[in-house]
CSV table of C-alpha atoms in Angstrom, one decimal:
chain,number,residue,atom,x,y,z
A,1,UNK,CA,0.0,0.0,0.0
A,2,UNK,CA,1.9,3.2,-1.2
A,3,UNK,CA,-1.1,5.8,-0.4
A,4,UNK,CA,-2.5,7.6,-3.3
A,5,UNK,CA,-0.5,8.7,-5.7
A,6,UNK,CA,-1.2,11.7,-8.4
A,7,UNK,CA,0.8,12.6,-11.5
A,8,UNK,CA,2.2,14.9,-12.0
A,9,UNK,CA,3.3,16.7,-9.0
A,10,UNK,CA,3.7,20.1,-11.2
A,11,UNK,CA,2.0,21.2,-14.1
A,12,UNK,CA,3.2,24.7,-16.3
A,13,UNK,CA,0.9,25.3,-18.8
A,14,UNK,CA,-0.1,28.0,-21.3
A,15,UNK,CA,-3.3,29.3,-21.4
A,16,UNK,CA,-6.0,27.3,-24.0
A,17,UNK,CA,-4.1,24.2,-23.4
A,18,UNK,CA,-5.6,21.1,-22.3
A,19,UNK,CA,-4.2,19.2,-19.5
A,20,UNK,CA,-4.6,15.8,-18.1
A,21,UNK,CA,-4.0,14.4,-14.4
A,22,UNK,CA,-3.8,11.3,-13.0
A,23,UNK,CA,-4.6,9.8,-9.5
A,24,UNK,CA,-4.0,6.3,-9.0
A,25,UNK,CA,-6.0,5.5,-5.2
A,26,UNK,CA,-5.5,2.9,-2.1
A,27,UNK,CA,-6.3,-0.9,-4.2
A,28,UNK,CA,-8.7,-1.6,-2.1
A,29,UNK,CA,-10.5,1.8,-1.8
A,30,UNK,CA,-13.5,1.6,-4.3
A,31,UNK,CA,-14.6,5.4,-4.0
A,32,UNK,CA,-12.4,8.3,-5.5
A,33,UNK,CA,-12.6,12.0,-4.8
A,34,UNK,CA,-11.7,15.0,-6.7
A,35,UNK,CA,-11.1,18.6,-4.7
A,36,UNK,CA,-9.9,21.7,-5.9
A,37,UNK,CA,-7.6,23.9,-3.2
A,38,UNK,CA,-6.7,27.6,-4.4
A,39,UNK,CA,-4.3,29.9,-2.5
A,40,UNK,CA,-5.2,30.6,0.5
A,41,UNK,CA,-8.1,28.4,0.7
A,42,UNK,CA,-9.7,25.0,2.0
A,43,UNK,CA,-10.1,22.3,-1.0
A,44,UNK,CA,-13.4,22.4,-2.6
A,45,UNK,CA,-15.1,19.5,-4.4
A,46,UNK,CA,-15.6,18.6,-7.9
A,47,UNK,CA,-16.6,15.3,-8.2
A,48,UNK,CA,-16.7,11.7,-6.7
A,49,UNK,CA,-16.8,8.1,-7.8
A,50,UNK,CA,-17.7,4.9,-6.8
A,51,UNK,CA,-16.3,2.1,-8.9
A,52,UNK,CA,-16.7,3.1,-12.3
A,53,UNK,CA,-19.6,5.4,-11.6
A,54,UNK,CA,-19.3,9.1,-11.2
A,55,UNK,CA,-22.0,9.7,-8.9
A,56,UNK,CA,-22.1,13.3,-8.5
A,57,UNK,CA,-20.1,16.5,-9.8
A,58,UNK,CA,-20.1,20.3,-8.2
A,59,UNK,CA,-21.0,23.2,-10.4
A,60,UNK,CA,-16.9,24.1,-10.1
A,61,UNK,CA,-16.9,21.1,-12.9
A,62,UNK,CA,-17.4,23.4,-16.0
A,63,UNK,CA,-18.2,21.9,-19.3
A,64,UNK,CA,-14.1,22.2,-19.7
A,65,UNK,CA,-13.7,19.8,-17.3
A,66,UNK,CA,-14.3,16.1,-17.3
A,67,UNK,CA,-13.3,13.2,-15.3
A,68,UNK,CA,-13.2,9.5,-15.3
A,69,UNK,CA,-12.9,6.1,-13.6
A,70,UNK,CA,-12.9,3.8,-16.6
A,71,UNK,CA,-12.0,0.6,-15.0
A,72,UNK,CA,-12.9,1.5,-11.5
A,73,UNK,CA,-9.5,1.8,-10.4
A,74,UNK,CA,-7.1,4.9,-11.3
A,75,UNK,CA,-9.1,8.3,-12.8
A,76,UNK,CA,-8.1,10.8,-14.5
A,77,UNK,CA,-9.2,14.6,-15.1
A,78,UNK,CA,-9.0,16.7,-17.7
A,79,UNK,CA,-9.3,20.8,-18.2
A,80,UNK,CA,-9.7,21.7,-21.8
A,81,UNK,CA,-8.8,25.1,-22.8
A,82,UNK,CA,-7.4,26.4,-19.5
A,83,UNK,CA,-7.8,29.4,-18.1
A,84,UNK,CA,-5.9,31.6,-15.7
A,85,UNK,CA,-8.2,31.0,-13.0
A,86,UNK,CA,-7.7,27.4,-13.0
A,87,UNK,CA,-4.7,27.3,-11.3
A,88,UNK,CA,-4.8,25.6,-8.1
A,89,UNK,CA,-3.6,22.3,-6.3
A,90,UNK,CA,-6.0,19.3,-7.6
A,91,UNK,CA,-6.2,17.2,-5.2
A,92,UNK,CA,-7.4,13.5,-5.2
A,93,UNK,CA,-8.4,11.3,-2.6
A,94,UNK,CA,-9.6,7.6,-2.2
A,95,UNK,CA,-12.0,6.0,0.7
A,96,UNK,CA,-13.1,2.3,1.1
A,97,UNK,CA,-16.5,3.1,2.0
A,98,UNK,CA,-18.4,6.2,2.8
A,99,UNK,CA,-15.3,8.6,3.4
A,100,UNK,CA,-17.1,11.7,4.7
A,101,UNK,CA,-17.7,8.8,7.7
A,102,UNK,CA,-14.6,7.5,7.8
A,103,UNK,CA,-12.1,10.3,6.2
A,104,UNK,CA,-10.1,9.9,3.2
A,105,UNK,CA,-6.8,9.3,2.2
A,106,UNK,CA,-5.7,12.2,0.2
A,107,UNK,CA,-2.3,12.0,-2.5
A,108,UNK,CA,-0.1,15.1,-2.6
A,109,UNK,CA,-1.7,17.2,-5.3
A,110,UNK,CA,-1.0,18.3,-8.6
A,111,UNK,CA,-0.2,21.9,-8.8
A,112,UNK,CA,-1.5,23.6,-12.0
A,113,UNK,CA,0.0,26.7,-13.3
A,114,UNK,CA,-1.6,28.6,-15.9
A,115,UNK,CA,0.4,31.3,-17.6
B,1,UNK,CA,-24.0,29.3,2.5
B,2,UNK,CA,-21.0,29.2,5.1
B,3,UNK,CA,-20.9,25.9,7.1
B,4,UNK,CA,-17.4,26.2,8.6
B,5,UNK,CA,-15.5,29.3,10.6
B,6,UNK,CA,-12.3,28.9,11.6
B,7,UNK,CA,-11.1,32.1,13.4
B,8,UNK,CA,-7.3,32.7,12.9
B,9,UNK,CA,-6.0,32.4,9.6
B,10,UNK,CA,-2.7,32.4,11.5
B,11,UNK,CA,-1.7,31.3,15.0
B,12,UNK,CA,1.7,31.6,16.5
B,13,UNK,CA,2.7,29.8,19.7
B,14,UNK,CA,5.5,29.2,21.6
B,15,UNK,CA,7.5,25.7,21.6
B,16,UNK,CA,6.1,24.0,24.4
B,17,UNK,CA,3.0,26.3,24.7
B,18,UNK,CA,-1.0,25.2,24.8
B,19,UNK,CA,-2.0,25.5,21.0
B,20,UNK,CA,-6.0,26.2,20.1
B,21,UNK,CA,-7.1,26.1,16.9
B,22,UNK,CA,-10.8,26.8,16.8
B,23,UNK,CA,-13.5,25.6,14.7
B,24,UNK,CA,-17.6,26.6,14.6
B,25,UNK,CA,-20.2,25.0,12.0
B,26,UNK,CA,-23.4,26.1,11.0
B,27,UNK,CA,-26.0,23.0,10.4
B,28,UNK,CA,-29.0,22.4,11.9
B,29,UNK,CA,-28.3,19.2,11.7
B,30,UNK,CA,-25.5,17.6,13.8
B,31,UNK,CA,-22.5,17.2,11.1
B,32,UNK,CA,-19.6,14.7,11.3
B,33,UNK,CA,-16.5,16.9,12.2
B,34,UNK,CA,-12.8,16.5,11.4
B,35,UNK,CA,-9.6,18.1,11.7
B,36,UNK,CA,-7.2,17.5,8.5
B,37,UNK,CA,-3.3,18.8,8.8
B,38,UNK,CA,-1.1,19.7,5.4
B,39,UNK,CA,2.3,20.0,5.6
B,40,UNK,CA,4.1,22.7,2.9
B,41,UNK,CA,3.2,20.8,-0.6
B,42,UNK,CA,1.9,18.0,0.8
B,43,UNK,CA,-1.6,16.3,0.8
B,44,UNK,CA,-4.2,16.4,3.8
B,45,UNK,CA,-3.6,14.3,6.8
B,46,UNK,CA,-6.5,12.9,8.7
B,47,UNK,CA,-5.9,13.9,12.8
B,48,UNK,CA,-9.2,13.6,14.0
B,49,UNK,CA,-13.0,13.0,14.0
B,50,UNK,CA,-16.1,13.2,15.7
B,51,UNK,CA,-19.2,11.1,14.6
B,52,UNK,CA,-21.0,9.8,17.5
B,53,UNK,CA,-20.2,8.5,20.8
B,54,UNK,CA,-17.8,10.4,23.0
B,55,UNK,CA,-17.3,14.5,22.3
B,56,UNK,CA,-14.1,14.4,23.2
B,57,UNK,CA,-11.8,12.4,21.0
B,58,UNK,CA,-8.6,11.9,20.6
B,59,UNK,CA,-6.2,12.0,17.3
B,60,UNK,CA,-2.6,11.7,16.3
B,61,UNK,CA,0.5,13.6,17.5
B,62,UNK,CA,-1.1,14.2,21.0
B,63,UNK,CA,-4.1,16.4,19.8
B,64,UNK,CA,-7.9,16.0,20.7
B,65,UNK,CA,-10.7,18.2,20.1
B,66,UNK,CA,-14.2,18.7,21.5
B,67,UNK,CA,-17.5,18.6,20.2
B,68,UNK,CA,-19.9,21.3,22.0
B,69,UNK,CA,-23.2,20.9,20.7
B,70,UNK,CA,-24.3,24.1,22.4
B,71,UNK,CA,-21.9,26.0,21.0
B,72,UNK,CA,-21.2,24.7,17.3
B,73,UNK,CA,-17.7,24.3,17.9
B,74,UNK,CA,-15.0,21.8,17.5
B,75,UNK,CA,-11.6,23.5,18.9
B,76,UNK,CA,-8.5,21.5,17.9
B,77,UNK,CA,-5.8,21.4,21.3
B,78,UNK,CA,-2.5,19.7,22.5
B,79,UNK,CA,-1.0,20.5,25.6
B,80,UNK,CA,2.0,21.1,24.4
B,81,UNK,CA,3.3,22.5,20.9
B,82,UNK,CA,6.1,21.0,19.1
B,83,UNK,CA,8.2,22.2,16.2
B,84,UNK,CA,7.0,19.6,14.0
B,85,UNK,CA,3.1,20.9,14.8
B,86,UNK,CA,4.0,24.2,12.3
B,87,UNK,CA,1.5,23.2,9.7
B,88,UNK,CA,-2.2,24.1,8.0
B,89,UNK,CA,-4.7,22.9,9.7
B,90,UNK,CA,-8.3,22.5,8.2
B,91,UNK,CA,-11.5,21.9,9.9
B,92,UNK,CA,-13.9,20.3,7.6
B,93,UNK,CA,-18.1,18.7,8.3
B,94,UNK,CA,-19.8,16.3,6.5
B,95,UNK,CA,-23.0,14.9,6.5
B,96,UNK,CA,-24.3,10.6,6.6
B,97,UNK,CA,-25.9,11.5,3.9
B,98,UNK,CA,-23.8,13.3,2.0
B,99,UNK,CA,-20.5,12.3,-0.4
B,100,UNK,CA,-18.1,15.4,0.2
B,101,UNK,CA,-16.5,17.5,2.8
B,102,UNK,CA,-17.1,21.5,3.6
B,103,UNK,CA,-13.7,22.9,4.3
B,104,UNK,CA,-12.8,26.2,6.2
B,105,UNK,CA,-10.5,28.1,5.1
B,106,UNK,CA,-7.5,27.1,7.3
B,107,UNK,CA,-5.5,28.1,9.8
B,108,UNK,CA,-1.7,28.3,9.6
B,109,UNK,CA,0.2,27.2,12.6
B,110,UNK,CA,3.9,28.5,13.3
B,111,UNK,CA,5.6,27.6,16.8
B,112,UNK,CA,8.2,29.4,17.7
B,113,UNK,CA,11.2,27.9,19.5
């Protein structure tokens, strides 16, 4: 068990271009959590999975964004066209059960920089 | 709609000092309430919850917090601050019938030696 991990840790990126992350969870944890933490800020949700199934998405998700779980196990998310305001820490986390009982397990972010 | 306060964006205390980091929720309904730490460009930590059963609970690194029904809050303590404590801490409620957590905003924890 090596935690959750996200890649990449650092992400430079000019503005209108698309980027991908990637959060692979705990094995064993089948629900997966997407949060969004600005400067200055606690992390906000965006979406969350269980399985395969993305069972519910904030507004923050913009039509720019989309996520997935395709096998269940690691997910990815996208942000098409980025803007300056998207820069923030994207964090991902991973529960075996119903986390906001039990907490989650969060990786160590991917910090997006949009210049 | 606001669901979690924490007053001090940024507490300094002593090495060795009582540290208080406080916490208040809005709900009218009881929420689950936990304390997260992150460390400089690191994830979130899980130190401590509160669900049901005992208000005062215990969590790693030798802090504990108290839920006070009467007065919304859930204040973060140790006895004794440590170097290592210097950190972000983030107070966040959830609900059983809900899938994500409400964050505040943070507070930033320096001890000085």
């Amino acid at each position: 068990d090596t935690g959750v991990s996200q890649d990449p840790r650092h992400k430079i990126t000019k503005r209108g271009q698309n980027v991908t992350f990637r959060c692979d969870p705990i094995s064993e944890h089948n629900r997966l959590y997407w949060y969004r933490q600005t400067l200055g800020q606690g992390p906000e949700f965006l979406t969350y999975f269980q399985n395969e199934a993305q069972l519910e998405k904030s507004r923050l998700l913009s039509d720019r964004f989309s996520a997935e779980r395709p096998k269940g196990s690691f997910s990815t998310l996208e942000i098409q066209r980025t803007e300056q305001g998207d820069s923030a820490m994207y964090l991902c986390a991973s529960s075996q059960g119903q986390g906001t009982y039990y907490g989650y397990t969060f990786g160590s972010g991917t910090r997006l920089t949009v210049v | 709609a606001q669901s979690v306060t924490q007053l001090g964006s940024h507490v300094s205390v002593s090495e060795g000092a009582l540290v208080l980091l406080r916490c208040n929720y809005s709900s009218s309904v009881p929420p689950y309430l936990f304390w997260y730490v992150q460390y400089p460009n690191q994830g979130l930590q899980l130190l401590l919850k509160y669900t049901t059963g005992a208000t005062l609970v215990k969590g790693i690194n030798g802090f504990e917090a108290e839920f006070k029904k009467s007065e919304t809050s859930f204040h973060l303590t140790k006895p004794s601050a440590h170097m290592s404590d210097a950190a972000e801490y983030f107070c966040a409620v959830s609900w059983f019938d809900g899938n994500q957590f409400y964050f505040g905003t943070g507070t930033s924890l320096t001890v000085i030696p």
